Coordinates of C-alpha atoms in Angstrom, one line a residue:
M1485 CA 19.6 9.0 209.0
A1486 CA 22.5 11.2 208.3
Q1487 CA 23.4 10.7 204.2
M1488 CA 26.8 8.2 204.2
T1489 CA 30.0 10.2 202.4
V1490 CA 31.7 8.0 199.6
G1491 CA 34.8 7.6 203.2
A1492 CA 32.1 5.8 205.3
L1493 CA 31.4 3.5 202.8
G1494 CA 34.3 2.7 200.6
W1495 CA 35.8 4.0 196.9
N1496 CA 34.9 0.3 195.3
R1497 CA 31.3 -0.2 195.0
F1498 CA 31.4 -3.6 194.3
A1499 CA 33.1 -4.2 198.0
G1500 CA 29.2 -6.2 199.6
V1501 CA 27.1 -5.5 196.4
S1502 CA 24.6 -8.5 196.7
R1503 CA 25.2 -11.9 195.2
P1504 CA 22.7 -11.9 191.8
V1505 CA 24.5 -7.6 191.1
A1506 CA 27.8 -10.2 191.9
V1507 CA 26.6 -12.4 189.5
V1508 CA 25.4 -10.8 187.1
V1509 CA 29.1 -8.2 186.8
L1510 CA 30.9 -11.6 186.1
S1511 CA 29.0 -13.1 184.2
L1512 CA 28.6 -9.4 181.9
L1513 CA 32.4 -9.6 182.4
A1514 CA 33.5 -12.5 180.7
L1515 CA 31.2 -12.2 178.2
L1516 CA 33.0 -9.1 176.9
M1517 CA 36.4 -10.9 177.6
V1518 CA 35.4 -13.9 175.7
W1519 CA 33.3 -12.4 172.9
G1520 CA 36.5 -10.0 172.4
A1521 CA 38.8 -13.1 172.7
T1522 CA 37.2 -15.2 169.5
G1523 CA 36.5 -12.3 167.9
G1524 CA 39.4 -11.5 166.0
V1525 CA 40.6 -8.4 166.7
G1526 CA 42.7 -7.1 165.2
R1527 CA 44.0 -5.4 161.5
D1528 CA 41.2 -7.1 160.0
Y1529 CA 39.4 -4.4 161.5
V1530 CA 41.7 -1.5 161.0
A1531 CA 42.4 0.5 158.0
V1532 CA 46.3 1.9 157.8
A1533 CA 47.4 4.1 155.4
K1534 CA 48.9 2.5 152.0
P1535 CA 52.3 2.7 150.2
T1536 CA 49.5 4.1 147.8
S1537 CA 48.5 7.0 149.8
A1538 CA 49.3 10.6 150.0
Q1539 CA 52.7 11.0 151.1
F1540 CA 54.3 14.5 152.5
D1541 CA 58.4 14.5 153.4
G1542 CA 58.5 10.4 154.9
L1543 CA 54.4 10.1 155.6
V1544 CA 51.9 9.0 154.6
G1545 CA 48.1 9.0 154.7
D1546 CA 46.0 11.9 157.4
H1547 CA 49.5 12.3 158.7
A1548 CA 51.1 13.3 155.6
L1549 CA 47.8 15.0 155.1
Y1550 CA 47.6 17.7 158.2
A1551 CA 51.8 18.5 157.8
R1552 CA 51.4 19.9 154.3
I1553 CA 48.1 21.7 155.4
A1554 CA 50.2 22.8 157.7
Q1555 CA 53.8 23.1 156.1
R1556 CA 51.4 26.3 153.2
V1557 CA 49.6 27.2 156.1
D1558 CA 53.9 27.6 157.7
A1559 CA 54.4 29.1 154.6
G1560 CA 51.2 32.6 154.4
E1561 CA 48.9 30.8 152.6
S1562 CA 45.0 30.2 154.2
Y1563 CA 43.9 27.4 155.9
Y1564 CA 41.6 27.3 154.1
A1565 CA 42.3 27.5 150.9
A1566 CA 45.6 25.1 151.9
A1567 CA 42.9 23.0 152.7
A1568 CA 40.8 22.5 149.5
A1569 CA 43.7 22.3 147.5
E1570 CA 44.9 19.5 149.4
H1571 CA 42.3 17.4 150.0
R1572 CA 41.6 17.8 146.3
V1573 CA 45.3 16.5 145.1
G1574 CA 44.6 13.4 148.1
D1575 CA 41.4 13.1 146.9
Y1576 CA 39.4 13.7 150.4
P1577 CA 36.2 14.2 150.4
L1578 CA 35.3 18.4 151.8
R1579 CA 31.4 17.9 152.2
P1580 CA 30.1 18.1 154.9
F1581 CA 31.8 21.0 156.9
V1582 CA 34.0 17.9 159.7
A1583 CA 35.5 15.9 157.4
V1584 CA 37.6 19.1 157.5
R1585 CA 39.4 20.1 160.4
L1586 CA 40.2 22.5 162.4
P1587 CA 42.6 25.3 162.3
T1588 CA 43.5 24.7 165.5
L1589 CA 46.3 22.2 165.3
A1590 CA 48.1 23.4 162.0
Y1591 CA 48.1 27.1 162.8
I1592 CA 50.4 26.0 165.9
V1593 CA 52.6 23.4 164.3
A1594 CA 53.0 26.5 162.3
T1595 CA 53.5 28.6 164.3
L1596 CA 56.6 26.4 166.9
G1597 CA 57.7 25.2 164.0
E1598 CA 57.4 21.5 163.8
Q1599 CA 60.1 20.6 166.9
K1600 CA 58.8 23.6 169.0
A1601 CA 55.5 21.8 168.9
M1602 CA 56.0 18.3 169.8
I1603 CA 58.3 19.8 172.9
F1604 CA 55.5 21.0 174.2
L1605 CA 52.6 19.0 173.5
L1606 CA 55.2 16.1 174.9
A1607 CA 55.6 19.0 177.7
V1608 CA 51.9 18.8 178.1
G1609 CA 52.4 14.9 178.5
G1610 CA 54.5 14.6 181.2
T1611 CA 51.7 17.5 183.3
A1612 CA 49.2 14.8 182.6
I1613 CA 50.4 12.3 183.3
L1614 CA 52.7 14.1 186.4
G1615 CA 49.0 15.3 187.6
W1616 CA 47.1 11.6 187.8
Y1617 CA 49.9 10.2 190.1
R1618 CA 49.2 13.9 192.2
R1619 CA 45.2 12.8 191.9
L1620 CA 45.7 9.3 192.5
R1621 CA 48.5 10.0 195.4
T1622 CA 46.7 11.8 197.3
E1623 CA 42.9 10.7 196.8
S1624 CA 42.1 10.4 201.2
T1625 CA 39.3 7.6 200.0
L1626 CA 41.9 5.5 197.2
P1627 CA 45.0 2.8 198.3
R1628 CA 48.3 3.8 197.9
Y1629 CA 48.6 1.4 194.7
A1630 CA 46.0 3.3 192.3
A1631 CA 49.4 6.1 191.7
V1632 CA 50.0 2.8 189.8
G1633 CA 47.8 3.9 187.3
A1634 CA 49.5 7.1 185.6
L1635 CA 52.4 4.1 184.9
F1636 CA 48.8 3.0 182.4
V1637 CA 49.0 7.0 181.7
A1638 CA 52.7 6.8 180.6
A1639 CA 52.2 4.0 178.7
N1640 CA 49.9 5.3 176.6
L1641 CA 51.2 8.2 175.6
T1642 CA 54.7 6.3 173.4
Q1643 CA 52.9 8.3 170.9
L1644 CA 54.4 11.8 171.4
A1645 CA 57.7 10.0 170.6
A1646 CA 56.4 9.9 167.2
R1647 CA 56.4 12.8 164.4
E1648 CA 53.5 11.4 162.6
W1649 CA 51.3 11.8 165.5
L1650 CA 51.9 15.2 166.3
F1651 CA 49.5 16.1 163.2
I1652 CA 46.1 13.5 164.5
H1653 CA 44.3 16.2 165.9
E1654 CA 43.4 13.4 168.3
V1655 CA 46.6 13.0 170.0
A1656 CA 46.5 16.7 171.1
A1657 CA 42.9 16.7 171.7
G1658 CA 43.1 13.1 174.2
I1659 CA 46.7 14.6 175.9
L1660 CA 43.9 17.6 176.7
L1661 CA 41.7 15.8 177.8
A1662 CA 43.8 13.2 180.2
L1663 CA 45.6 16.8 182.1
A1664 CA 41.3 18.4 182.3
L1665 CA 40.4 15.4 183.9
A1666 CA 43.5 14.5 186.6
L1667 CA 42.4 18.4 187.3
Y1668 CA 38.5 18.1 187.2
R1669 CA 37.4 19.6 191.0
P1670 CA 33.6 20.4 191.2
A1671 CA 34.5 22.9 193.6
R1672 CA 36.5 24.5 191.5
P1673 CA 36.3 23.9 187.9
W1674 CA 38.1 26.4 186.0
W1675 CA 41.6 24.7 185.4
T1676 CA 39.5 21.7 184.0
M1677 CA 37.3 24.6 181.5
A1678 CA 40.4 26.3 179.6
I1679 CA 42.0 23.0 179.0
V1680 CA 38.6 21.1 177.2
A1681 CA 38.3 24.3 176.2
A1682 CA 41.6 24.5 174.5
A1683 CA 41.0 20.7 173.3
L1684 CA 37.5 22.1 171.5
A1685 CA 39.2 24.2 169.9
I1686 CA 41.3 20.8 168.5
R1687 CA 38.9 18.5 167.2
E1688 CA 35.0 19.3 168.1
T1689 CA 34.2 16.1 169.2
V1690 CA 35.0 16.5 172.2
L1691 CA 31.8 18.6 172.7
P1692 CA 30.4 15.5 174.9
V1693 CA 32.9 16.2 177.7
A1694 CA 32.2 19.8 177.1
M1695 CA 28.4 18.8 177.3
L1696 CA 29.4 16.8 180.6
F1697 CA 30.9 19.0 182.8
G1698 CA 27.8 21.1 182.0
T1699 CA 25.3 18.9 183.0
F1700 CA 27.2 17.8 186.4
A1701 CA 27.9 21.1 186.9
L1702 CA 23.8 22.2 186.8
I1703 CA 23.4 19.1 188.8
D1704 CA 25.0 19.9 192.1
R1705 CA 23.6 24.2 191.0
D1706 CA 26.6 25.0 191.2
W1707 CA 25.6 28.2 188.4
R1708 CA 28.9 29.8 188.1
A1709 CA 30.0 26.6 186.8
A1710 CA 27.7 25.7 184.2
A1711 CA 27.0 29.5 183.2
G1712 CA 31.5 29.0 181.7
W1713 CA 30.6 25.9 179.7
L1714 CA 27.4 27.0 178.4
A1715 CA 29.6 29.8 177.7
I1716 CA 32.6 27.9 175.9
G1717 CA 29.7 25.8 174.3
L1718 CA 28.3 29.6 172.6
C1719 CA 32.0 30.9 171.6
F1720 CA 32.7 26.8 170.4
A1721 CA 29.3 27.2 168.2
A1722 CA 30.4 31.2 167.5
G1723 CA 33.9 29.8 166.1
L1724 CA 32.2 26.3 164.3
A1725 CA 30.4 28.7 162.5
A1726 CA 33.2 30.2 161.2
H1727 CA 34.3 27.6 160.3
I1728 CA 32.3 26.6 158.6
A1729 CA 31.8 30.0 155.8
A1730 CA 35.7 29.5 156.0
L1731 CA 34.6 26.3 154.5
A1732 CA 31.7 26.4 152.2
A1733 CA 33.9 29.5 150.7
V1734 CA 36.4 27.3 149.0
T1735 CA 35.0 24.2 148.4
T1736 CA 32.2 23.7 145.5
P1737 CA 29.0 21.0 144.5
V1738 CA 31.9 19.3 142.6
D1739 CA 34.3 18.2 145.8
A1740 CA 34.2 15.2 146.8
A1741 CA 31.6 14.2 149.2
S1742 CA 31.9 12.2 151.9
Q1743 CA 31.0 8.4 152.2
G1744 CA 29.9 9.0 156.1
W1745 CA 30.0 7.7 159.4
N1746 CA 28.3 3.9 160.1
G1747 CA 31.0 1.9 160.8
Q1748 CA 28.8 0.1 162.9
G1749 CA 32.0 -2.6 163.8
G1750 CA 31.0 -3.2 166.9
W1751 CA 32.2 -4.9 170.3
I1752 CA 35.7 -5.7 168.5
A1753 CA 36.5 -2.4 166.2
Y1754 CA 36.1 -0.7 169.1
L1755 CA 38.7 -3.3 170.5
S1756 CA 40.7 -2.8 167.1
F1757 CA 40.7 0.8 167.9
I1758 CA 42.0 0.5 171.0
Q1759 CA 44.7 -1.8 170.2
A1760 CA 45.8 0.0 167.5
S1761 CA 46.4 3.0 169.0
S1762 CA 47.8 1.9 173.0
L1763 CA 50.4 -0.2 173.9
L1764 CA 48.4 -2.4 172.9
R1765 CA 49.6 -2.7 169.7
F1766 CA 52.9 -4.7 170.8
F1767 CA 50.9 -7.2 171.4
T1768 CA 47.9 -9.5 170.3
G1769 CA 43.6 -8.7 169.6
W1770 CA 43.6 -11.2 172.8
V1771 CA 45.6 -8.8 175.3
G1772 CA 43.3 -6.3 174.4
A1773 CA 40.1 -7.8 175.2
L1774 CA 40.6 -8.7 178.3
L1775 CA 42.3 -6.0 179.3
V1776 CA 40.0 -3.5 177.8
P1777 CA 37.0 -4.8 179.8
L1778 CA 39.1 -5.1 183.0
A1779 CA 40.2 -0.8 183.0
L1780 CA 36.6 -0.2 181.6
L1781 CA 36.0 -2.2 185.8
G1782 CA 38.4 -0.4 187.3
W1783 CA 36.8 2.7 186.8
A1784 CA 33.0 1.3 187.5
A1785 CA 34.2 -0.1 191.0
W1786 CA 35.2 3.9 191.6
R1787 CA 32.9 5.6 194.0
A1788 CA 33.4 9.3 192.9
R1789 CA 32.5 12.0 190.9
L1790 CA 35.1 11.7 189.1
G1791 CA 35.2 7.9 188.6
L1792 CA 32.1 8.2 187.7
V1793 CA 32.9 11.2 184.7
V1794 CA 35.6 8.8 183.1
L1795 CA 33.6 6.1 183.2
L1796 CA 31.0 7.8 181.2
I1797 CA 33.1 9.2 178.6
Q1798 CA 34.3 5.8 178.5
F1799 CA 31.1 4.4 177.8
G1800 CA 30.4 7.5 175.5
Y1801 CA 33.1 6.9 172.7
A1802 CA 33.3 3.7 173.1
A1803 CA 29.6 3.6 172.0
L1804 CA 30.4 6.7 169.1
L1805 CA 33.5 4.1 168.1
M1806 CA 31.5 0.9 167.9
L1807 CA 28.5 2.3 165.9
F1808 CA 29.9 5.1 164.1
A1809 CA 34.1 5.3 163.2
R1810 CA 35.0 3.4 160.1
P1811 CA 38.1 1.9 160.5
A1812 CA 40.5 4.5 158.7
N1813 CA 38.6 7.0 161.6
F1814 CA 40.4 3.4 164.3
Y1815 CA 42.6 7.6 165.6
W1816 CA 39.7 8.5 166.8
A1817 CA 40.5 6.4 170.0
M1818 CA 43.2 8.6 170.9
L1819 CA 40.8 10.5 173.1
V1820 CA 40.3 7.8 175.5
T1821 CA 43.4 5.9 175.2
P1822 CA 45.0 8.1 177.3
T1823 CA 42.3 7.4 180.4
L1824 CA 41.2 4.0 180.2
F1825 CA 44.3 1.7 181.1
I1826 CA 44.2 3.7 185.1
G1827 CA 41.3 1.7 185.5
L1828 CA 43.3 -1.2 185.6
A1829 CA 44.7 0.2 188.9
F1830 CA 41.1 -0.9 190.5
A1831 CA 40.2 -3.0 189.0
P1832 CA 42.5 -6.1 191.2
A1833 CA 40.8 -5.0 194.3
A1834 CA 36.6 -4.9 191.9
L1835 CA 37.2 -8.2 191.5
T1836 CA 37.5 -9.4 194.6
A1837 CA 35.0 -7.5 196.4
L1838 CA 33.1 -9.7 193.6
V1839 CA 34.2 -12.6 194.0
R1840 CA 34.2 -11.9 196.9
S1841 CA 30.0 -11.0 197.1
L1842 CA 28.8 -13.7 194.7
A1843 CA 30.8 -16.7 197.8
R1844 CA 29.0 -15.3 200.7
P1845 CA 27.4 -18.1 201.9
K1846 CA 23.6 -17.5 201.3
R1847 CA 22.0 -16.8 204.8
A1848 CA 19.5 -19.5 206.1
I1849 CA 15.9 -18.8 206.7
P1850 CA 14.3 -18.9 210.3
A1851 CA 12.4 -22.0 210.9
S1852 CA 9.9 -19.8 212.2
A1853 CA 9.4 -18.2 209.3
I1854 CA 8.6 -21.5 207.5

């Protein structure tokens, strides 16, 4: 029998599933919603900057730290000397090396200036929105209304209009990831490859995405693409080694060490981080408790390579946030919030298909079979 294509099967993975599968999926969805709605999603799980935190030019906390470092780099100072000095002044850890951000964003802001850097990020964000609109509009297997997902991208890039988020590395990296995913096509991965490499140069926590793309290239036996992802990995390793060496030259054993990343806040912390890092910050916690599981369900419904890639990225970073992120690390979620809520465009059809499967009458057992 010839293998059925995605088009023949339909885009909705939940269309026609068996009743037991529908029961399991809907039960899990209800459990996550109830858990979130009753679990106290909100600021108790998020540590925002306090008035006593480091301050600079109207900015507070991490925003002030990274803005001050960028200013010192703009003045001609070495990034690592500036970073070490500012971390010490603000009582921020310098050890281990992951406690200090890669220098890329500081150099971008120092080179372009704040205003031009903001315009640049806004341009990248606008391109990502248009990229998702075009992708969702032109996918032949998707319904026409799927293009509304681009509005959810736009709604969750509103932080680009606020100056303080210019200095948070996850914002820039998250915008680039959103664009890279919109452009991803297995047969032509080069634009995605270049953009993911740029995001990786800004924030090393993008590495799992590059590894995922490389894994799919191996599965597809696309050796050119696999070699490209390997080259990116090797360049990243070299850059990270240089970062570690440069940081070691300006730190001492008495410098503050990080308390570690062992938040273990679970599902409620994850929802709280998503709320604080997205448009949901303007709503009460129970709204996110309902919408986030629906968005994940929507992504699970899209039977396509891109749908699977985004779903795995969302699940992977959800696990990282639940297990490792501390309340002060809530903005890690900005790596995935630009694309998470696109799944809401697919959620109504997914729910409809599951309810239909649940309501489908059982097949009668023929008397001859008894």
